[in-house]
Every structure is written in C-alpha cells, then in structure tokens.
Amino acid sequence: MQHWLLGMALLCAGIAAGAQPGPQGQIARLNQQQGTVSVVPAGQDRWQAARQGSALSVGDRVWTDRNARAELYIGPVALRLAGQTQVEFSGLDANFVDITASQGELQLRVRDRLAGQSLKIHTGNLHAVIDAPGEYRIAADTATSTTWVAVASGQLTLYSKNGASQLLTARQQTTVSGRDLTAVQTQRVPNAGFDAWVAERDRIEDRSGTARYSPPGLLVQPAVVAVPQPQVRYESDYRAQQEQQLAWQREQDWRQQQDEFRRQEDWRREQEWRQQEDWRQQREWQQRREWRDRAEQDRWQQQQQQQQVLRQQQEMQLRAAQAQAQQQQQLLQQQQRAAQQAAQAQQQQLQLRQQQEMQLRAMQMQQQVQAQQAAQQNALRQAQEAQLRAMQQQQRGLAATQQQQQQGQSEDLKRLWTSPDSR
C-alpha cells in the first residue's frame, strides 16, 4: 500500500511537473542552426548572434543570413527557416501562437494533435491558421506583396484582411497576391538546398525519436497551471485491500489504455510517416521531373539560341560574301570600264595619231605640191626670164640691127648729100 501510494504520488508529481511550462511568455527554443543566425530580444533594436538551445519569448525576432538555416521547437512543432528569412514571435494567448514572417521561406512540421491552441502565421498580405498535424511550407515576399503556401499533409486555413478565407488540404498549394486572397499564376523556383536540409532534419528527428512528443495539449501555455495534490485517506485494511485491488485494476486498465493509445499513436504516426514518405518521394520525383524538364527546356533554349546565333553568323557571312561579291563585281566593272576607257583612249590616241599622220602627210603632200608649184613657178619664171632675156637679146639684136641699119642709112644719106669733094 505504501509502495502503491508512493507510486501514485510520484505519478501525480510527474504529471504536475509535465504540466508546468517555462517562464511566462516563452514560446520557442533554438534547437539547431547552420550558418549565421541572429536574434533581437523584445524591446531592443540591436541584432546579436543566436546561441543554440536558447529560449525565445514574445517579441523576439530571428534572422537567418544568406545560405543559413535554423530549426526552432514550439512544443510538438518544428519550425525550419531558410536563408534570408525573418520571423517574429508576435503574440501568445490561450488560443493562438502568433508568428510574423516578414520575408523569406519557412517550413513547419506538426507531429501531434493540437488541443485548443493553433499556430497563426502572419505575412504581409494574409495570415494562415494551422490546427492539425502535417507539413506546411510558407514563403513571403513583401516586395511584391505575395505569399506562397503549400500543404504536404494536414490542412490549414488562409484568411485575408477583409475576412475572406480559403481552406487548403493535403497536396494543395497556392500563390496569393494582395489582401483579398487573389490567386496568381507564378512559376516558383524550388529551393533545393533548403529542401535537402529539411529532409535530413526529418530523418534525424525520426531516427533519434525526438519527434515523439507528449499527447495532445497546448503548444505553449501562456500561464502557469497549478495541479492540486491528490488527497489520500487511510481506512480499514479490508477497505484498503478493496481500494488496492480497484487501484491495481485501474492501473492495469490505464496501462492497457496507454499501451493501446501508444499502439494507435505508433500506427497513426507510421501511417503518417508513410504518407509523408510517399508524398516526399512523389515530391522528389516531381522535383526531379521538373528539374529534368527545366534542364531539357534550358538545353533546348540553348540549342535554339546556338542555332539562332549560328543562323545569324551564317546570315552575316552570307551578307559579307554578297557584299564582297558585289564589291568584286563593282571592282571588275570598274576595271572593265577603266579598260574600255583605256582602249577608247588608246583608240582615240591612235585615231589622233593617224589624223596627225594624215595631216602630216597632207602637209607634206601640200608642201611637195607647193614645192612642185614653186619649182614650176621657178621654171616658168626662169623660162619667162629666158624668154625675156631672149626677147631682150632679140630686141637688143633688133635694136642693134636697126641701129646699124639706121647708121648705114645715115651714112648712105651722108654720102648722097655730100659733095664728091667732101667725100
């Protein structure tokens, strides 16, 4: 009886100790970090290096640098942050644990059922409420006022600023723009490094058993819960034996219920793990197919670009060859024109030379004619002069003859008129 009472007291003390939360307002614990991770305590503005295992409270902010990773535990929830992601634990009450994601990408893994308390993730244009086990992915982009939400397993509800809501279940995703849950068609680039790190953390968590949390309860208790100590009354031995037997029976029933509960929980977790593993395999297969399709598309685009560049080069070479052929043809035409002009010039020079020669010959002939004419004129002049001389000589002879005749006649007259004495 004493041992049984001692066991019951220890059990009640353990239950009471398990129900005691940490300091009031404490929300999460930094379980794992990779790369540069910084925090800002509530009410401060200076960033400082985060320490693994440190607790985070309401108002604390967490930032992961480029290519950094961080894993935080919020009760049975594992919150993973990708690089260049900022979150703030903005509120805590009996109904919600409020987390504000200013930018970046985060993944949540809820391993156990939640009782009464939900996760509320705020982004720039909406907030998502998670109250069921599963795996969720949220990426916020405040620059474009868009939020991408994907549900691997489980379910969540999206709420807009104007009160509209949208339910997402397993294997559904959407990209919301603006403040009225307007879905947009965008092609999101997979974060392969972050996906691989999340898968590795899930495998480590499943292998080490750290994911086996307590039965459903609050994520974080906002206030200290006091558990009253059990009242033990001592009665007679017969009554004590009956109570002992009843207590032993209740303990056996409780143990059977606990074993059954554990078996159901193990079976449920195994089924969830299998579903998640199937979904993860399908996701990996889909990602590989998308990567292959993207690689094939990139290869096809590169081939098209190379072919286009080759066509452009061929067109440029053809144009250059055509331009060169045109230049050669123009040069040949110019050479032909120059040759024709040279031939024409030579022909003109030949004609000119012939004309000059003909003119020279004509001049020579004219000179010869003139010389002949001059010779004829000289001969004529000489003949005329000879004739003139002959005539002059003849005239002189005639004159002399006449003179002689006149002189003879005068002498005859003189003889006639003179006396014989005078004669």
Short mmCIF file of N, CA and C in Angstrom, two decimals, residues 83-228:
data_model
loop_
_atom_site.label_atom_id
_atom_site.label_comp_id
_atom_site.label_asym_id
_atom_site.label_seq_id
_atom_site.Cartn_x
_atom_site.Cartn_y
_atom_site.Cartn_z
N GLY A 83 17.39 30.45 -45.71
CA GLY A 83 18.26 31.62 -45.70
C GLY A 83 17.50 32.89 -46.00
N GLN A 84 17.98 34.02 -45.43
CA GLN A 84 17.39 35.34 -45.61
C GLN A 84 15.91 35.33 -45.23
N THR A 85 15.64 34.81 -44.07
CA THR A 85 14.27 34.72 -43.55
C THR A 85 14.22 35.41 -42.19
N GLN A 86 13.15 36.17 -41.95
CA GLN A 86 12.97 36.86 -40.67
C GLN A 86 11.58 36.53 -40.12
N VAL A 87 11.55 36.09 -38.88
CA VAL A 87 10.28 35.82 -38.19
C VAL A 87 10.30 36.53 -36.84
N GLU A 88 9.11 36.81 -36.36
CA GLU A 88 8.95 37.43 -35.04
C GLU A 88 7.83 36.71 -34.30
N PHE A 89 8.08 36.37 -33.06
CA PHE A 89 7.05 35.75 -32.21
C PHE A 89 6.23 36.90 -31.62
N SER A 90 5.14 37.21 -32.34
CA SER A 90 4.43 38.46 -32.08
C SER A 90 3.31 38.35 -31.05
N GLY A 91 2.89 37.15 -30.66
CA GLY A 91 1.81 37.07 -29.70
C GLY A 91 1.61 35.67 -29.14
N LEU A 92 0.98 35.61 -27.99
CA LEU A 92 0.71 34.32 -27.34
C LEU A 92 -0.49 34.49 -26.42
N ASP A 93 -1.50 33.63 -26.60
CA ASP A 93 -2.63 33.57 -25.69
C ASP A 93 -3.12 32.13 -25.63
N ALA A 94 -4.27 31.93 -25.03
CA ALA A 94 -4.78 30.57 -24.85
C ALA A 94 -5.26 29.95 -26.16
N ASN A 95 -5.43 30.76 -27.22
CA ASN A 95 -5.96 30.24 -28.47
C ASN A 95 -4.93 30.16 -29.59
N PHE A 96 -4.00 31.12 -29.63
CA PHE A 96 -3.09 31.20 -30.76
C PHE A 96 -1.66 31.46 -30.29
N VAL A 97 -0.74 30.93 -31.08
CA VAL A 97 0.67 31.32 -31.03
C VAL A 97 0.93 32.08 -32.32
N ASP A 98 1.14 33.39 -32.21
CA ASP A 98 1.28 34.25 -33.39
C ASP A 98 2.74 34.37 -33.80
N ILE A 99 2.98 34.11 -35.09
CA ILE A 99 4.31 34.23 -35.67
C ILE A 99 4.18 35.10 -36.92
N THR A 100 5.01 36.13 -37.02
CA THR A 100 5.00 37.03 -38.17
C THR A 100 6.23 36.74 -39.02
N ALA A 101 5.98 36.36 -40.28
CA ALA A 101 7.05 36.11 -41.25
C ALA A 101 7.19 37.34 -42.14
N SER A 102 8.19 38.17 -41.88
CA SER A 102 8.36 39.40 -42.66
C SER A 102 8.82 39.11 -44.07
N GLN A 103 9.73 38.14 -44.22
CA GLN A 103 10.23 37.77 -45.54
C GLN A 103 10.89 36.41 -45.45
N GLY A 104 11.07 35.78 -46.61
CA GLY A 104 11.77 34.50 -46.65
C GLY A 104 10.83 33.32 -46.71
N GLU A 105 11.39 32.15 -46.39
CA GLU A 105 10.66 30.89 -46.52
C GLU A 105 10.82 30.08 -45.25
N LEU A 106 9.73 29.44 -44.83
CA LEU A 106 9.78 28.62 -43.62
C LEU A 106 8.96 27.36 -43.83
N GLN A 107 9.33 26.32 -43.07
CA GLN A 107 8.65 25.03 -43.13
C GLN A 107 8.26 24.62 -41.71
N LEU A 108 7.02 24.13 -41.55
CA LEU A 108 6.53 23.72 -40.25
C LEU A 108 6.16 22.25 -40.30
N ARG A 109 6.59 21.52 -39.28
CA ARG A 109 6.25 20.11 -39.14
C ARG A 109 5.54 19.91 -37.80
N VAL A 110 4.24 19.67 -37.87
CA VAL A 110 3.42 19.47 -36.68
C VAL A 110 3.22 17.96 -36.53
N ARG A 111 3.81 17.35 -35.49
CA ARG A 111 3.82 15.90 -35.37
C ARG A 111 2.66 15.35 -34.55
N ASP A 112 2.05 16.15 -33.68
CA ASP A 112 0.97 15.65 -32.82
C ASP A 112 -0.25 16.55 -32.94
N ARG A 113 -1.37 15.97 -32.47
CA ARG A 113 -2.61 16.74 -32.49
C ARG A 113 -2.52 17.92 -31.52
N LEU A 114 -3.18 19.00 -31.91
CA LEU A 114 -3.21 20.19 -31.07
C LEU A 114 -4.58 20.28 -30.41
N ALA A 115 -4.58 20.73 -29.18
CA ALA A 115 -5.83 20.80 -28.41
C ALA A 115 -6.10 22.24 -28.02
N GLY A 116 -7.00 22.89 -28.76
CA GLY A 116 -7.46 24.21 -28.36
C GLY A 116 -6.59 25.35 -28.81
N GLN A 117 -5.32 25.11 -29.06
CA GLN A 117 -4.41 26.19 -29.42
C GLN A 117 -3.90 25.95 -30.85
N SER A 118 -3.78 27.02 -31.63
CA SER A 118 -3.39 26.92 -33.04
C SER A 118 -2.22 27.83 -33.33
N LEU A 119 -1.55 27.53 -34.44
CA LEU A 119 -0.49 28.38 -34.93
C LEU A 119 -1.08 29.38 -35.92
N LYS A 120 -0.72 30.64 -35.77
CA LYS A 120 -1.18 31.67 -36.70
C LYS A 120 0.07 32.34 -37.29
N ILE A 121 0.23 32.15 -38.62
CA ILE A 121 1.39 32.68 -39.33
C ILE A 121 0.95 33.93 -40.10
N HIS A 122 1.52 35.07 -39.76
CA HIS A 122 1.18 36.34 -40.41
C HIS A 122 2.22 36.65 -41.48
N THR A 123 1.75 37.06 -42.66
CA THR A 123 2.63 37.58 -43.71
C THR A 123 2.17 38.99 -44.05
N GLY A 124 2.72 39.54 -45.10
CA GLY A 124 2.37 40.92 -45.43
C GLY A 124 0.96 41.10 -45.92
N ASN A 125 0.35 40.06 -46.48
CA ASN A 125 -0.98 40.23 -47.08
C ASN A 125 -2.02 39.24 -46.59
N LEU A 126 -1.69 38.31 -45.66
CA LEU A 126 -2.67 37.36 -45.15
C LEU A 126 -2.12 36.73 -43.87
N HIS A 127 -2.94 35.85 -43.26
CA HIS A 127 -2.43 35.01 -42.17
C HIS A 127 -3.03 33.62 -42.32
N ALA A 128 -2.23 32.61 -41.96
CA ALA A 128 -2.61 31.21 -42.07
C ALA A 128 -2.74 30.62 -40.68
N VAL A 129 -3.79 29.83 -40.47
CA VAL A 129 -4.05 29.19 -39.18
C VAL A 129 -3.86 27.69 -39.35
N ILE A 130 -2.98 27.10 -38.52
CA ILE A 130 -2.68 25.67 -38.56
C ILE A 130 -3.13 25.06 -37.24
N ASP A 131 -4.03 24.07 -37.31
CA ASP A 131 -4.51 23.42 -36.09
C ASP A 131 -4.57 21.91 -36.26
N ALA A 132 -3.79 21.35 -37.20
CA ALA A 132 -3.81 19.91 -37.45
C ALA A 132 -2.39 19.45 -37.75
N PRO A 133 -2.05 18.20 -37.41
CA PRO A 133 -0.71 17.68 -37.73
C PRO A 133 -0.48 17.67 -39.24
N GLY A 134 0.77 17.83 -39.63
CA GLY A 134 1.11 17.81 -41.05
C GLY A 134 2.39 18.57 -41.31
N GLU A 135 2.68 18.76 -42.59
CA GLU A 135 3.86 19.51 -43.02
C GLU A 135 3.39 20.64 -43.93
N TYR A 136 3.93 21.83 -43.66
CA TYR A 136 3.48 23.03 -44.34
C TYR A 136 4.70 23.85 -44.78
N ARG A 137 4.52 24.59 -45.88
CA ARG A 137 5.58 25.44 -46.40
C ARG A 137 4.98 26.80 -46.75
N ILE A 138 5.63 27.88 -46.28
CA ILE A 138 5.15 29.23 -46.50
C ILE A 138 6.33 30.08 -46.91
N ALA A 139 6.14 30.87 -47.98
CA ALA A 139 7.17 31.80 -48.46
C ALA A 139 6.52 33.16 -48.65
N ALA A 140 7.08 34.18 -48.00
CA ALA A 140 6.52 35.53 -48.06
C ALA A 140 7.47 36.44 -48.81
N ASP A 141 6.90 37.28 -49.68
CA ASP A 141 7.66 38.26 -50.44
C ASP A 141 6.97 39.60 -50.28
N THR A 142 7.48 40.43 -49.36
CA THR A 142 6.84 41.71 -49.08
C THR A 142 7.05 42.70 -50.21
N ALA A 143 8.10 42.50 -51.02
CA ALA A 143 8.36 43.45 -52.13
C ALA A 143 7.23 43.40 -53.15
N THR A 144 6.73 42.19 -53.45
CA THR A 144 5.63 42.04 -54.42
C THR A 144 4.30 41.79 -53.75
N SER A 145 4.26 41.77 -52.40
CA SER A 145 3.02 41.54 -51.65
C SER A 145 2.36 40.22 -52.06
N THR A 146 3.17 39.16 -52.13
CA THR A 146 2.67 37.83 -52.48
C THR A 146 3.11 36.84 -51.41
N THR A 147 2.32 35.77 -51.25
CA THR A 147 2.61 34.70 -50.31
C THR A 147 2.32 33.37 -50.98
N TRP A 148 3.30 32.47 -50.90
CA TRP A 148 3.14 31.11 -51.45
C TRP A 148 2.95 30.15 -50.29
N VAL A 149 1.89 29.33 -50.36
CA VAL A 149 1.55 28.39 -49.30
C VAL A 149 1.38 27.01 -49.94
N ALA A 150 2.02 26.00 -49.35
CA ALA A 150 1.90 24.62 -49.83
C ALA A 150 1.66 23.71 -48.63
N VAL A 151 0.74 22.75 -48.80
CA VAL A 151 0.39 21.81 -47.75
C VAL A 151 0.79 20.42 -48.24
N ALA A 152 1.79 19.83 -47.60
CA ALA A 152 2.19 18.46 -47.95
C ALA A 152 1.21 17.46 -47.34
N SER A 153 0.90 17.67 -46.08
CA SER A 153 -0.10 16.86 -45.39
C SER A 153 -0.74 17.72 -44.31
N GLY A 154 -1.96 17.36 -43.92
CA GLY A 154 -2.68 18.17 -42.96
C GLY A 154 -3.60 19.16 -43.65
N GLN A 155 -3.91 20.24 -42.94
CA GLN A 155 -4.76 21.27 -43.52
C GLN A 155 -4.52 22.58 -42.78
N LEU A 156 -4.74 23.66 -43.50
CA LEU A 156 -4.65 24.99 -42.92
C LEU A 156 -5.69 25.88 -43.59
N THR A 157 -5.95 27.02 -42.95
CA THR A 157 -6.94 27.96 -43.46
C THR A 157 -6.27 29.31 -43.65
N LEU A 158 -6.48 29.88 -44.83
CA LEU A 158 -5.97 31.21 -45.13
C LEU A 158 -7.05 32.25 -44.88
N TYR A 159 -6.67 33.37 -44.27
CA TYR A 159 -7.59 34.47 -44.01
C TYR A 159 -6.99 35.74 -44.58
N SER A 160 -7.85 36.51 -45.27
CA SER A 160 -7.41 37.78 -45.83
C SER A 160 -7.72 38.91 -44.85
N LYS A 161 -7.29 40.10 -45.21
CA LYS A 161 -7.53 41.26 -44.35
C LYS A 161 -9.00 41.66 -44.32
N ASN A 162 -9.75 41.30 -45.39
CA ASN A 162 -11.16 41.68 -45.43
C ASN A 162 -12.09 40.58 -44.92
N GLY A 163 -11.55 39.50 -44.31
CA GLY A 163 -12.37 38.46 -43.72
C GLY A 163 -12.59 37.25 -44.58
N ALA A 164 -12.15 37.23 -45.84
CA ALA A 164 -12.32 36.05 -46.69
C ALA A 164 -11.38 34.93 -46.23
N SER A 165 -11.78 33.68 -46.49
CA SER A 165 -11.00 32.52 -46.05
C SER A 165 -10.92 31.49 -47.17
N GLN A 166 -9.91 30.64 -47.07
CA GLN A 166 -9.69 29.58 -48.06
C GLN A 166 -9.04 28.41 -47.35
N LEU A 167 -9.58 27.21 -47.55
CA LEU A 167 -9.06 26.00 -46.93
C LEU A 167 -8.14 25.27 -47.91
N LEU A 168 -6.96 24.91 -47.43
CA LEU A 168 -6.02 24.11 -48.21
C LEU A 168 -5.80 22.79 -47.50
N THR A 169 -5.92 21.69 -48.22
CA THR A 169 -5.71 20.36 -47.67
C THR A 169 -4.44 19.75 -48.28
N ALA A 170 -4.25 18.44 -48.02
CA ALA A 170 -3.02 17.78 -48.42
C ALA A 170 -2.78 17.89 -49.92
N ARG A 171 -1.52 18.17 -50.29
CA ARG A 171 -1.05 18.25 -51.67
C ARG A 171 -1.71 19.37 -52.45
N GLN A 172 -1.98 20.46 -51.75
CA GLN A 172 -2.51 21.65 -52.41
C GLN A 172 -1.57 22.82 -52.12
N GLN A 173 -1.51 23.72 -53.07
CA GLN A 173 -0.69 24.90 -52.90
C GLN A 173 -1.32 26.05 -53.68
N THR A 174 -0.94 27.26 -53.30
CA THR A 174 -1.46 28.45 -53.97
C THR A 174 -0.50 29.60 -53.74
N THR A 175 -0.57 30.57 -54.63
CA THR A 175 0.18 31.82 -54.50
C THR A 175 -0.84 32.95 -54.49
N VAL A 176 -0.84 33.71 -53.41
CA VAL A 176 -1.84 34.74 -53.19
C VAL A 176 -1.17 36.10 -53.30
N SER A 177 -1.82 37.00 -54.05
CA SER A 177 -1.32 38.36 -54.21
C SER A 177 -2.36 39.34 -53.67
N GLY A 178 -1.90 40.36 -52.99
CA GLY A 178 -2.82 41.36 -52.45
C GLY A 178 -3.46 40.89 -51.15
N ARG A 179 -4.47 41.63 -50.73
CA ARG A 179 -5.09 41.41 -49.43
C ARG A 179 -6.47 40.76 -49.52
N ASP A 180 -6.84 40.23 -50.68
CA ASP A 180 -8.16 39.62 -50.82
C ASP A 180 -8.08 38.20 -51.35
N LEU A 181 -6.97 37.48 -51.08
CA LEU A 181 -6.78 36.07 -51.47
C LEU A 181 -6.90 35.88 -52.97
N THR A 182 -6.36 36.82 -53.75
CA THR A 182 -6.38 36.69 -55.20
C THR A 182 -5.24 35.77 -55.63
N ALA A 183 -5.60 34.63 -56.20
CA ALA A 183 -4.58 33.66 -56.63
C ALA A 183 -3.96 34.12 -57.95
N VAL A 184 -2.65 34.00 -58.05
CA VAL A 184 -1.92 34.37 -59.26
C VAL A 184 -1.14 33.16 -59.75
N GLN A 185 -0.93 33.11 -61.06
CA GLN A 185 -0.17 32.02 -61.68
C GLN A 185 1.29 32.43 -61.78
N THR A 186 2.12 31.82 -60.96
CA THR A 186 3.55 32.08 -60.99
C THR A 186 4.29 30.75 -60.95
N GLN A 187 5.48 30.75 -61.53
CA GLN A 187 6.33 29.56 -61.50
C GLN A 187 7.43 29.78 -60.46
N ARG A 188 7.32 29.07 -59.34
CA ARG A 188 8.25 29.27 -58.24
C ARG A 188 9.47 28.39 -58.43
N VAL A 189 10.65 28.96 -58.20
CA VAL A 189 11.90 28.22 -58.33
C VAL A 189 12.11 27.40 -57.05
N PRO A 190 12.28 26.06 -57.14
CA PRO A 190 12.47 25.24 -55.94
C PRO A 190 13.76 25.60 -55.23
N ASN A 191 13.69 25.57 -53.88
CA ASN A 191 14.87 25.79 -53.04
C ASN A 191 15.47 24.43 -52.70
N ALA A 192 16.31 23.91 -53.60
CA ALA A 192 16.80 22.54 -53.46
C ALA A 192 17.64 22.36 -52.21
N GLY A 193 18.47 23.36 -51.88
CA GLY A 193 19.31 23.25 -50.68
C GLY A 193 18.49 23.18 -49.41
N PHE A 194 17.48 24.04 -49.31
CA PHE A 194 16.62 24.03 -48.13
C PHE A 194 15.80 22.75 -48.06
N ASP A 195 15.29 22.26 -49.20
CA ASP A 195 14.53 21.01 -49.22
C ASP A 195 15.38 19.84 -48.74
N ALA A 196 16.63 19.78 -49.18
CA ALA A 196 17.51 18.70 -48.75
C ALA A 196 17.79 18.79 -47.26
N TRP A 197 17.99 20.01 -46.74
CA TRP A 197 18.26 20.17 -45.31
C TRP A 197 17.03 19.78 -44.48
N VAL A 198 15.83 20.14 -44.92
CA VAL A 198 14.61 19.77 -44.21
C VAL A 198 14.44 18.25 -44.20
N ALA A 199 14.67 17.61 -45.35
CA ALA A 199 14.55 16.15 -45.40
C ALA A 199 15.56 15.48 -44.46
N GLU A 200 16.77 16.02 -44.40
CA GLU A 200 17.78 15.46 -43.50
C GLU A 200 17.38 15.65 -42.04
N ARG A 201 16.83 16.82 -41.69
CA ARG A 201 16.38 17.05 -40.31
C ARG A 201 15.22 16.12 -39.96
N ASP A 202 14.33 15.86 -40.91
CA ASP A 202 13.23 14.92 -40.65
C ASP A 202 13.77 13.52 -40.39
N ARG A 203 14.75 13.08 -41.19
CA ARG A 203 15.32 11.75 -40.99
C ARG A 203 16.01 11.65 -39.63
N ILE A 204 16.77 12.67 -39.27
CA ILE A 204 17.45 12.66 -37.96
C ILE A 204 16.43 12.66 -36.84
N GLU A 205 15.36 13.43 -36.99
CA GLU A 205 14.34 13.51 -35.95
C GLU A 205 13.61 12.17 -35.79
N ASP A 206 13.29 11.54 -36.93
CA ASP A 206 12.61 10.25 -36.86
C ASP A 206 13.52 9.16 -36.29
N ARG A 207 14.79 9.21 -36.66
CA ARG A 207 15.72 8.18 -36.19
C ARG A 207 16.03 8.32 -34.70
N SER A 208 16.16 9.57 -34.23
CA SER A 208 16.50 9.78 -32.82
C SER A 208 15.30 9.72 -31.90
N GLY A 209 14.09 9.80 -32.45
CA GLY A 209 12.89 9.72 -31.62
C GLY A 209 12.53 11.01 -30.96
N THR A 210 13.21 12.11 -31.30
CA THR A 210 12.88 13.39 -30.67
C THR A 210 11.53 13.92 -31.11
N ALA A 211 10.99 13.32 -32.17
CA ALA A 211 9.69 13.80 -32.65
C ALA A 211 8.52 13.17 -31.91
N ARG A 212 8.80 12.24 -31.00
CA ARG A 212 7.70 11.60 -30.26
C ARG A 212 7.35 12.47 -29.07
N TYR A 213 6.39 13.34 -29.27
CA TYR A 213 6.01 14.29 -28.25
C TYR A 213 4.94 13.69 -27.35
N SER A 214 4.57 14.49 -26.40
CA SER A 214 3.54 14.07 -25.45
C SER A 214 2.17 14.07 -26.11
N PRO A 215 1.15 13.50 -25.45
CA PRO A 215 -0.20 13.50 -26.00
C PRO A 215 -0.70 14.92 -26.25
N PRO A 216 -1.82 15.06 -27.00
CA PRO A 216 -2.30 16.39 -27.39
C PRO A 216 -2.42 17.32 -26.21
N GLY A 217 -2.02 18.55 -26.44
CA GLY A 217 -2.10 19.59 -25.43
C GLY A 217 -1.82 20.93 -26.06
N LEU A 218 -1.63 21.95 -25.23
CA LEU A 218 -1.33 23.27 -25.74
C LEU A 218 0.08 23.30 -26.30
N LEU A 219 0.27 24.09 -27.35
CA LEU A 219 1.62 24.29 -27.86
C LEU A 219 2.50 24.94 -26.81
N VAL A 220 2.07 26.08 -26.36
CA VAL A 220 2.78 26.83 -25.32
C VAL A 220 1.74 27.34 -24.34
N GLN A 221 1.95 27.08 -23.06
CA GLN A 221 0.99 27.52 -22.06
C GLN A 221 1.30 28.95 -21.65
N PRO A 222 0.35 29.85 -21.82
CA PRO A 222 0.61 31.25 -21.50
C PRO A 222 0.68 31.55 -20.02
N ALA A 223 0.25 30.67 -19.18
CA ALA A 223 0.27 30.92 -17.74
C ALA A 223 0.58 29.62 -17.03
N VAL A 224 0.99 29.74 -15.80
CA VAL A 224 1.32 28.57 -15.00
C VAL A 224 0.04 27.86 -14.59
N VAL A 225 0.01 26.54 -14.80
CA VAL A 225 -1.15 25.73 -14.45
C VAL A 225 -0.85 25.00 -13.14
N ALA A 226 -1.65 25.22 -12.17
CA ALA A 226 -1.45 24.57 -10.87
C ALA A 226 -2.24 23.28 -10.83
N VAL A 227 -1.60 22.21 -10.41
CA VAL A 227 -2.24 20.91 -10.31
C VAL A 227 -2.38 20.55 -8.83
N PRO A 228 -3.58 20.38 -8.34
CA PRO A 228 -3.76 20.08 -6.91
C PRO A 228 -3.21 18.70 -6.56
#
